[in-house]
PDB file of C-alpha atoms in Angstrom:
ATOM      1  CA  MET A 130     -10.829  22.040  33.814  1.00  0.00           C
ATOM      2  CA  SER A 131      -7.090  21.403  32.879  1.00  0.00           C
ATOM      3  CA  LEU A 132      -6.181  23.654  29.891  1.00  0.00           C
ATOM      4  CA  HIS A 133      -3.516  22.402  27.278  1.00  0.00           C
ATOM      5  CA  LEU A 134      -0.150  24.052  27.510  1.00  0.00           C
ATOM      6  CA  ARG A 135       2.308  25.129  24.620  1.00  0.00           C
ATOM      7  CA  GLU A 136       5.666  25.266  26.047  1.00  0.00           C
ATOM      8  CA  TRP A 137       8.585  26.566  24.140  1.00  0.00           C
ATOM      9  CA  PRO A 138      12.740  25.491  24.578  1.00  0.00           C
ATOM     10  CA  GLY A 139      13.901  28.978  27.163  1.00  0.00           C
ATOM     11  CA  ASN A 140      15.433  30.327  30.211  1.00  0.00           C
ATOM     12  CA  ALA A 141      13.652  27.407  32.754  1.00  0.00           C
ATOM     13  CA  ASP A 142      15.091  29.664  35.158  1.00  0.00           C
ATOM     14  CA  ARG A 143      12.199  32.711  33.939  1.00  0.00           C
ATOM     15  CA  PRO A 144       8.987  32.068  33.338  1.00  0.00           C
ATOM     16  CA  ALA A 145       6.559  34.028  30.913  1.00  0.00           C
ATOM     17  CA  LEU A 146       3.035  33.152  30.391  1.00  0.00           C
ATOM     18  CA  ALA A 147       1.491  34.554  26.981  1.00  0.00           C
ATOM     19  CA  LEU A 148      -2.731  34.595  26.554  1.00  0.00           C
ATOM     20  CA  HIS A 149      -3.980  34.516  23.510  1.00  0.00           C
ATOM     21  CA  CYS A 150      -7.271  36.591  21.633  1.00  0.00           C
ATOM     22  CA  ALA A 151     -10.762  35.541  21.523  1.00  0.00           C
ATOM     23  CA  MET A 152     -10.806  32.924  18.304  1.00  0.00           C
ATOM     24  CA  GLY A 153      -7.240  31.737  18.162  1.00  0.00           C
ATOM     25  CA  ASN A 154      -4.904  29.580  20.342  1.00  0.00           C
ATOM     26  CA  GLY A 155      -1.446  29.785  21.980  1.00  0.00           C
ATOM     27  CA  SER A 156       0.160  28.105  18.959  1.00  0.00           C
ATOM     28  CA  TYR A 157       0.348  31.661  18.115  1.00  0.00           C
ATOM     29  CA  TRP A 158       3.163  32.402  20.505  1.00  0.00           C
ATOM     30  CA  ARG A 159       5.366  30.177  19.393  1.00  0.00           C
ATOM     31  CA  PRO A 160       7.528  32.502  16.946  1.00  0.00           C
ATOM     32  CA  ILE A 161       7.668  35.367  19.555  1.00  0.00           C
ATOM     33  CA  ALA A 162       8.838  32.630  22.398  1.00  0.00           C
ATOM     34  CA  ALA A 163      11.646  31.789  20.300  1.00  0.00           C
ATOM     35  CA  ASP A 164      12.877  34.867  19.752  1.00  0.00           C
ATOM     36  CA  LEU A 165      12.359  35.250  23.709  1.00  0.00           C
ATOM     37  CA  ALA A 166      14.346  31.749  24.773  1.00  0.00           C
ATOM     38  CA  ASP A 167      17.343  33.506  25.468  1.00  0.00           C
ATOM     39  CA  LEU A 168      15.787  35.384  28.416  1.00  0.00           C
ATOM     40  CA  VAL A 169      12.523  33.607  28.924  1.00  0.00           C
ATOM     41  CA  GLN A 170      10.490  30.720  28.340  1.00  0.00           C
ATOM     42  CA  VAL A 171       7.205  30.582  27.446  1.00  0.00           C
ATOM     43  CA  THR A 172       3.689  28.815  28.275  1.00  0.00           C
ATOM     44  CA  ALA A 173       0.818  29.556  26.166  1.00  0.00           C
ATOM     45  CA  PRO A 174      -2.308  27.919  27.738  1.00  0.00           C
ATOM     46  CA  ASP A 175      -5.242  27.632  24.955  1.00  0.00           C
ATOM     47  CA  MET A 176      -8.650  29.416  26.895  1.00  0.00           C
ATOM     48  CA  PRO A 177     -11.826  27.291  27.131  1.00  0.00           C
ATOM     49  CA  GLY A 178     -13.666  26.281  23.939  1.00  0.00           C
ATOM     50  CA  HIS A 179     -10.239  27.550  21.908  1.00  0.00           C
ATOM     51  CA  GLY A 180      -6.988  24.977  20.751  1.00  0.00           C
ATOM     52  CA  LYS A 181      -6.912  22.246  22.453  1.00  0.00           C
ATOM     53  CA  SER A 182      -8.692  22.631  25.569  1.00  0.00           C
ATOM     54  CA  PRO A 183     -11.726  22.118  26.632  1.00  0.00           C
ATOM     55  CA  ASP A 184     -14.679  23.653  25.735  1.00  0.00           C
ATOM     56  CA  TRP A 185     -16.167  26.034  29.291  1.00  0.00           C
ATOM     57  CA  ASP A 186     -18.718  24.556  31.217  1.00  0.00           C
ATOM     58  CA  GLY A 187     -20.369  27.705  32.124  1.00  0.00           C
ATOM     59  CA  ALA A 188     -19.831  26.705  35.175  1.00  0.00           C
ATOM     60  CA  VAL A 189     -19.128  30.930  36.277  1.00  0.00           C
ATOM     61  CA  ASP A 190     -18.705  33.552  33.964  1.00  0.00           C
ATOM     62  CA  TYR A 191     -16.351  32.976  31.027  1.00  0.00           C
ATOM     63  CA  HIS A 192     -13.433  35.990  31.707  1.00  0.00           C
ATOM     64  CA  THR A 193     -13.792  34.804  35.275  1.00  0.00           C
ATOM     65  CA  ALA A 194     -12.829  31.053  34.267  1.00  0.00           C
ATOM     66  CA  VAL A 195     -10.575  32.748  31.864  1.00  0.00           C
ATOM     67  CA  THR A 196      -8.518  34.064  34.875  1.00  0.00           C
ATOM     68  CA  ARG A 197      -8.817  31.361  37.439  1.00  0.00           C
ATOM     69  CA  GLU A 198      -7.654  28.427  34.873  1.00  0.00           C
ATOM     70  CA  ALA A 199      -5.040  30.949  33.937  1.00  0.00           C
ATOM     71  CA  ALA A 200      -3.699  32.286  37.314  1.00  0.00           C
ATOM     72  CA  ALA A 201      -3.419  28.628  38.433  1.00  0.00           C
ATOM     73  CA  LEU A 202      -0.326  28.475  36.298  1.00  0.00           C
ATOM     74  CA  ILE A 203       1.866  30.911  38.198  1.00  0.00           C
ATOM     75  CA  GLN A 204       3.439  28.904  41.291  1.00  0.00           C
ATOM     76  CA  ARG A 205       6.358  31.943  41.097  1.00  0.00           C
ATOM     77  CA  PRO A 206       6.983  35.251  39.628  1.00  0.00           C
ATOM     78  CA  LEU A 207       7.001  35.636  36.249  1.00  0.00           C
ATOM     79  CA  ASP A 208       6.285  37.936  33.159  1.00  0.00           C
ATOM     80  CA  LEU A 209       3.011  38.436  31.811  1.00  0.00           C
ATOM     81  CA  ILE A 210       1.595  38.864  28.301  1.00  0.00           C
ATOM     82  CA  GLY A 211      -1.737  38.940  26.498  1.00  0.00           C
ATOM     83  CA  HIS A 212      -2.872  40.147  23.842  1.00  0.00           C
ATOM     84  CA  SER A 213      -6.375  41.289  22.939  1.00  0.00           C
ATOM     85  CA  ILE A 214      -8.866  39.575  26.193  1.00  0.00           C
ATOM     86  CA  GLY A 215      -5.876  37.959  27.288  1.00  0.00           C
ATOM     87  CA  ALA A 216      -4.258  40.881  27.759  1.00  0.00           C
ATOM     88  CA  THR A 217      -7.368  41.945  30.360  1.00  0.00           C
ATOM     89  CA  VAL A 218      -7.116  38.053  32.244  1.00  0.00           C
ATOM     90  CA  ALA A 219      -3.785  39.365  32.841  1.00  0.00           C
ATOM     91  CA  LEU A 220      -4.550  42.713  33.377  1.00  0.00           C
ATOM     92  CA  ARG A 221      -6.957  41.143  36.094  1.00  0.00           C
ATOM     93  CA  ILE A 222      -4.357  39.464  37.769  1.00  0.00           C
ATOM     94  CA  ALA A 223      -1.933  41.524  38.191  1.00  0.00           C
ATOM     95  CA  VAL A 224      -4.742  44.103  39.922  1.00  0.00           C
ATOM     96  CA  ALA A 225      -5.383  41.167  42.003  1.00  0.00           C
ATOM     97  CA  ALA A 226      -1.806  40.023  43.069  1.00  0.00           C
ATOM     98  CA  PRO A 227       0.852  42.213  41.596  1.00  0.00           C
ATOM     99  CA  GLU A 228       3.407  40.135  43.970  1.00  0.00           C
ATOM    100  CA  ALA A 229       2.809  37.695  41.106  1.00  0.00           C
ATOM    101  CA  VAL A 230       4.322  39.617  38.580  1.00  0.00           C
ATOM    102  CA  ARG A 231       7.826  40.640  37.576  1.00  0.00           C
ATOM    103  CA  SER A 232       6.583  42.733  34.095  1.00  0.00           C
ATOM    104  CA  LEU A 233       3.093  42.716  32.087  1.00  0.00           C
ATOM    105  CA  THR A 234       2.723  43.448  28.836  1.00  0.00           C
ATOM    106  CA  LEU A 235      -0.527  44.232  27.091  1.00  0.00           C
ATOM    107  CA  ILE A 236      -0.671  44.119  23.439  1.00  0.00           C
ATOM    108  CA  GLU A 237      -4.422  45.869  22.495  1.00  0.00           C
ATOM    109  CA  PRO A 238      -6.310  45.179  25.277  1.00  0.00           C
ATOM    110  CA  VAL A 239      -9.783  45.020  24.730  1.00  0.00           C
ATOM    111  CA  LEU A 240     -10.571  46.677  27.861  1.00  0.00           C
ATOM    112  CA  PHE A 241     -13.671  48.924  26.654  1.00  0.00           C
ATOM    113  CA  ALA A 242     -15.047  49.666  30.137  1.00  0.00           C
ATOM    114  CA  ALA A 243     -11.922  51.965  30.399  1.00  0.00           C
ATOM    115  CA  ALA A 244     -12.804  54.185  27.746  1.00  0.00           C
ATOM    116  CA  LYS A 245     -16.454  54.331  27.017  1.00  0.00           C
ATOM    117  CA  ASP A 246     -16.470  54.462  22.907  1.00  0.00           C
ATOM    118  CA  PRO A 247     -20.297  55.033  21.804  1.00  0.00           C
ATOM    119  CA  ASP A 248     -19.105  53.489  18.471  1.00  0.00           C
ATOM    120  CA  ALA A 249     -17.241  50.347  19.593  1.00  0.00           C
ATOM    121  CA  ASP A 250     -19.867  49.922  22.757  1.00  0.00           C
ATOM    122  CA  ALA A 251     -22.214  50.265  19.643  1.00  0.00           C
ATOM    123  CA  ASP A 252     -20.327  47.516  17.300  1.00  0.00           C
ATOM    124  CA  MET A 253     -20.004  45.208  20.305  1.00  0.00           C
ATOM    125  CA  GLU A 254     -23.532  45.296  21.195  1.00  0.00           C
ATOM    126  CA  GLU A 255     -24.950  44.214  17.602  1.00  0.00           C
ATOM    127  CA  ILE A 256     -22.551  41.532  17.274  1.00  0.00           C
ATOM    128  CA  ARG A 257     -23.893  39.895  20.506  1.00  0.00           C
ATOM    129  CA  THR A 258     -28.013  40.404  19.046  1.00  0.00           C
ATOM    130  CA  LEU A 259     -27.046  38.872  15.730  1.00  0.00           C
ATOM    131  CA  ALA A 260     -25.427  36.359  16.747  1.00  0.00           C
ATOM    132  CA  GLU A 261     -28.722  35.307  18.504  1.00  0.00           C
ATOM    133  CA  THR A 262     -29.933  34.944  15.016  1.00  0.00           C
ATOM    134  CA  ASP A 263     -27.334  34.538  12.652  1.00  0.00           C
ATOM    135  CA  PRO A 264     -24.031  33.429  14.126  1.00  0.00           C
ATOM    136  CA  ALA A 265     -22.469  32.976  10.946  1.00  0.00           C
ATOM    137  CA  GLU A 266     -22.759  37.019  10.062  1.00  0.00           C
ATOM    138  CA  ALA A 267     -21.980  37.755  13.637  1.00  0.00           C
ATOM    139  CA  THR A 268     -18.713  35.981  13.504  1.00  0.00           C
ATOM    140  CA  ARG A 269     -17.649  37.822  10.081  1.00  0.00           C
ATOM    141  CA  GLN A 270     -18.553  41.106  11.971  1.00  0.00           C
ATOM    142  CA  PHE A 271     -16.795  40.138  14.614  1.00  0.00           C
ATOM    143  CA  LEU A 272     -13.405  39.533  12.316  1.00  0.00           C
ATOM    144  CA  SER A 273     -13.759  42.007   9.805  1.00  0.00           C
ATOM    145  CA  VAL A 274     -13.068  44.518  13.135  1.00  0.00           C
ATOM    146  CA  TRP A 275     -11.025  42.366  15.151  1.00  0.00           C
ATOM    147  CA  GLY A 276      -9.776  38.926  13.592  1.00  0.00           C
ATOM    148  CA  GLY A 277      -7.163  40.537  10.604  1.00  0.00           C
ATOM    149  CA  LEU A 278      -8.654  37.382   8.392  1.00  0.00           C
ATOM    150  CA  ASP A 279      -9.889  36.663   5.275  1.00  0.00           C
ATOM    151  CA  TRP A 280     -13.427  34.850   5.718  1.00  0.00           C
ATOM    152  CA  ALA A 281     -14.319  33.318   2.804  1.00  0.00           C
ATOM    153  CA  SER A 282     -10.530  31.933   2.410  1.00  0.00           C
ATOM    154  CA  GLN A 283     -10.846  29.758   5.411  1.00  0.00           C
ATOM    155  CA  THR A 284     -12.389  26.201   5.205  1.00  0.00           C
ATOM    156  CA  GLU A 285     -15.974  24.962   6.147  1.00  0.00           C
ATOM    157  CA  ALA A 286     -14.815  23.171   9.022  1.00  0.00           C
ATOM    158  CA  GLY A 287     -12.628  26.682  10.086  1.00  0.00           C
ATOM    159  CA  ARG A 288     -15.786  28.502   9.836  1.00  0.00           C
ATOM    160  CA  SER A 289     -18.010  25.924  11.649  1.00  0.00           C
ATOM    161  CA  ARG A 290     -15.090  26.690  14.847  1.00  0.00           C
ATOM    162  CA  LEU A 291     -15.074  29.727  14.580  1.00  0.00           C
ATOM    163  CA  ILE A 292     -18.793  30.208  14.520  1.00  0.00           C
ATOM    164  CA  ARG A 293     -19.069  28.287  17.721  1.00  0.00           C
ATOM    165  CA  GLN A 294     -16.756  30.470  19.319  1.00  0.00           C
ATOM    166  CA  ILE A 295     -18.862  33.921  18.778  1.00  0.00           C
ATOM    167  CA  ALA A 296     -20.736  32.409  22.108  1.00  0.00           C
ATOM    168  CA  LEU A 297     -17.353  33.058  23.834  1.00  0.00           C
ATOM    169  CA  VAL A 298     -16.738  36.099  22.538  1.00  0.00           C
ATOM    170  CA  ASN A 299     -20.300  37.671  23.734  1.00  0.00           C
ATOM    171  CA  ALA A 300     -19.660  35.913  27.341  1.00  0.00           C
ATOM    172  CA  GLY A 301     -16.313  37.456  28.015  1.00  0.00           C
ATOM    173  CA  ASN A 302     -18.191  40.675  27.209  1.00  0.00           C
ATOM    174  CA  MET A 303     -19.868  41.553  30.659  1.00  0.00           C
ATOM    175  CA  ALA A 304     -15.880  41.838  31.579  1.00  0.00           C
ATOM    176  CA  LEU A 305     -15.246  43.869  28.751  1.00  0.00           C
ATOM    177  CA  VAL A 306     -17.706  46.678  28.228  1.00  0.00           C
ATOM    178  CA  HIS A 307     -19.185  46.247  31.907  1.00  0.00           C
ATOM    179  CA  ASP A 308     -15.938  45.990  33.910  1.00  0.00           C
ATOM    180  CA  SER A 309     -18.159  42.911  35.483  1.00  0.00           C
ATOM    181  CA  ALA A 310     -14.619  41.891  36.784  1.00  0.00           C
ATOM    182  CA  ASN A 311     -14.148  44.939  38.323  1.00  0.00           C
ATOM    183  CA  ILE A 312     -10.396  45.456  36.877  1.00  0.00           C
ATOM    184  CA  LEU A 313     -11.015  49.214  37.489  1.00  0.00           C
ATOM    185  CA  ARG A 314     -11.617  49.401  40.627  1.00  0.00           C
ATOM    186  CA  ASP A 315     -10.450  52.189  42.737  1.00  0.00           C
ATOM    187  CA  GLY A 316      -6.454  51.710  43.624  1.00  0.00           C
ATOM    188  CA  GLY A 317      -6.230  48.464  41.766  1.00  0.00           C
ATOM    189  CA  LEU A 318      -4.157  49.520  38.247  1.00  0.00           C
ATOM    190  CA  GLU A 319      -2.283  52.160  40.641  1.00  0.00           C
ATOM    191  CA  GLY A 320      -1.072  48.844  43.034  1.00  0.00           C
ATOM    192  CA  ILE A 321       1.066  47.063  39.879  1.00  0.00           C
ATOM    193  CA  ASP A 322       4.445  48.453  40.559  1.00  0.00           C
ATOM    194  CA  ALA A 323       5.715  46.332  37.649  1.00  0.00           C
ATOM    195  CA  PRO A 324       6.806  47.791  34.316  1.00  0.00           C
ATOM    196  CA  VAL A 325       3.740  48.004  32.387  1.00  0.00           C
ATOM    197  CA  LEU A 326       4.376  47.873  28.319  1.00  0.00           C
ATOM    198  CA  LEU A 327       1.085  48.693  26.556  1.00  0.00           C
ATOM    199  CA  VAL A 328       1.603  47.801  22.840  1.00  0.00           C
ATOM    200  CA  MET A 329      -0.814  48.301  20.299  1.00  0.00           C
ATOM    201  CA  GLY A 330      -0.710  48.398  15.820  1.00  0.00           C
ATOM    202  CA  GLY A 331      -1.183  51.476  14.379  1.00  0.00           C
ATOM    203  CA  ASN A 332      -3.901  50.737  12.488  1.00  0.00           C
ATOM    204  CA  SER A 333      -6.348  49.337  15.208  1.00  0.00           C
ATOM    205  CA  PRO A 334      -9.764  50.602  16.134  1.00  0.00           C
ATOM    206  CA  PRO A 335      -9.159  53.955  18.012  1.00  0.00           C
ATOM    207  CA  VAL A 336     -11.307  52.636  21.234  1.00  0.00           C
ATOM    208  CA  ILE A 337      -7.300  50.968  21.360  1.00  0.00           C
ATOM    209  CA  PRO A 338      -5.115  53.819  22.249  1.00  0.00           C
ATOM    210  CA  ALA A 339      -8.519  54.732  23.638  1.00  0.00           C
ATOM    211  CA  ILE A 340      -8.039  52.296  25.886  1.00  0.00           C
ATOM    212  CA  ALA A 341      -3.851  52.732  26.436  1.00  0.00           C
ATOM    213  CA  ASP A 342      -4.750  56.434  27.230  1.00  0.00           C
ATOM    214  CA  ALA A 343      -7.053  55.493  30.390  1.00  0.00           C
ATOM    215  CA  LEU A 344      -5.091  52.848  31.712  1.00  0.00           C
ATOM    216  CA  ALA A 345      -1.320  54.437  31.102  1.00  0.00           C
ATOM    217  CA  ALA A 346      -3.203  57.594  33.308  1.00  0.00           C
ATOM    218  CA  ARG A 347      -3.639  54.938  36.126  1.00  0.00           C
ATOM    219  CA  LEU A 348      -0.454  52.791  35.788  1.00  0.00           C
ATOM    220  CA  GLN A 349       2.872  53.656  38.130  1.00  0.00           C
ATOM    221  CA  ASP A 350       5.440  52.430  35.787  1.00  0.00           C
ATOM    222  CA  VAL A 351       4.149  52.412  32.278  1.00  0.00           C
ATOM    223  CA  GLY A 352       5.482  52.895  28.235  1.00  0.00           C
ATOM    224  CA  ARG A 353       3.937  52.805  24.968  1.00  0.00           C
ATOM    225  CA  ALA A 354       4.820  51.245  21.367  1.00  0.00           C
ATOM    226  CA  THR A 355       2.584  51.333  18.283  1.00  0.00           C
ATOM    227  CA  VAL A 356       3.922  48.902  15.678  1.00  0.00           C
ATOM    228  CA  PRO A 357       3.796  50.944  12.351  1.00  0.00           C
ATOM    229  CA  GLY A 358       1.342  48.901   9.665  1.00  0.00           C
ATOM    230  CA  ALA A 359       0.035  46.753  11.727  1.00  0.00           C
ATOM    231  CA  GLY A 360      -3.740  46.213  13.102  1.00  0.00           C
ATOM    232  CA  HIS A 361      -5.392  44.167  15.568  1.00  0.00           C
ATOM    233  CA  MET A 362      -3.203  40.893  14.931  1.00  0.00           C
ATOM    234  CA  LEU A 363      -0.085  41.726  15.363  1.00  0.00           C
ATOM    235  CA  PRO A 364       1.432  38.897  17.568  1.00  0.00           C
ATOM    236  CA  ILE A 365       0.542  37.074  14.461  1.00  0.00           C
ATOM    237  CA  THR A 366       1.622  39.926  11.734  1.00  0.00           C
ATOM    238  CA  HIS A 367       4.566  41.407  13.707  1.00  0.00           C
ATOM    239  CA  PRO A 368       5.797  38.736  15.349  1.00  0.00           C
ATOM    240  CA  LYS A 369       9.971  40.008  14.965  1.00  0.00           C
ATOM    241  CA  GLN A 370       8.750  43.349  15.774  1.00  0.00           C
ATOM    242  CA  VAL A 371       6.218  42.542  19.177  1.00  0.00           C
ATOM    243  CA  ALA A 372       9.158  39.960  20.391  1.00  0.00           C
ATOM    244  CA  GLU A 373      11.549  42.983  20.268  1.00  0.00           C
ATOM    245  CA  LEU A 374       9.163  44.856  22.611  1.00  0.00           C
ATOM    246  CA  ILE A 375       8.120  41.982  25.166  1.00  0.00           C
ATOM    247  CA  ARG A 376      11.809  41.928  25.323  1.00  0.00           C
ATOM    248  CA  LEU A 377      12.602  45.840  26.588  1.00  0.00           C
ATOM    249  CA  ASN A 378      10.022  45.463  29.258  1.00  0.00           C
ATOM    250  CA  ILE A 379      10.681  42.282  30.523  1.00  0.00           C
ATOM    251  CA  GLU A 380      14.603  43.660  30.455  1.00  0.00           C
ATOM    252  CA  ARG A 381      13.414  46.654  32.529  1.00  0.00           C
ATOM    253  CA  ALA A 382      11.365  44.187  35.491  1.00  0.00           C
TER     254      ALA A 382
END
């Protein structure tokens, strides 16, 4: 599989890789890439089944497929940025190959296994089971918490695309809810020596700060930032603030 890549002008001597959320695509990093162009050159792949990339072939579990494709893009140490599931992929790469990461910015990482929250787990399980009988309603429910968009305003084509992608959300659940990827293994987070920044929205679901607490407790060099008034989709709704926070972390490296 070869992912569709989006790349914007920037400092070619310092590459950065940005990984998007479920049901998104790499294009939403454009304003952030523009704000960071003096510092880094941002490349953003579309995940399998998203944007202009090919569909997931199902040969390996979804989180592993995304991680392998993203890791294959790293040719030298770089600044790694991820949002939502993209942040969990970035963290998985950093745990497996800390030498490949100059700085690590994790925006709303949805690694639910790090901070077991019965309500969040129940919500994800409800979406998983509902998707088997009513994928449209499962998609609407998922987006009401994690999507930050108005379902009613979506075009028919847009809704169809999102409904297809709910299967990919569920395919990633074993890694996110049960840590099937073993991201939280002993010594893994502790082995990351690059500066890490955990970014969240002030209006995000309560499980997000709980996850940040759990991750921060194990990381060597970590900062935290909250964007007031923002929700889970803050790279889209608050790109200026997010870009400034990413800049601060990159400059620490």
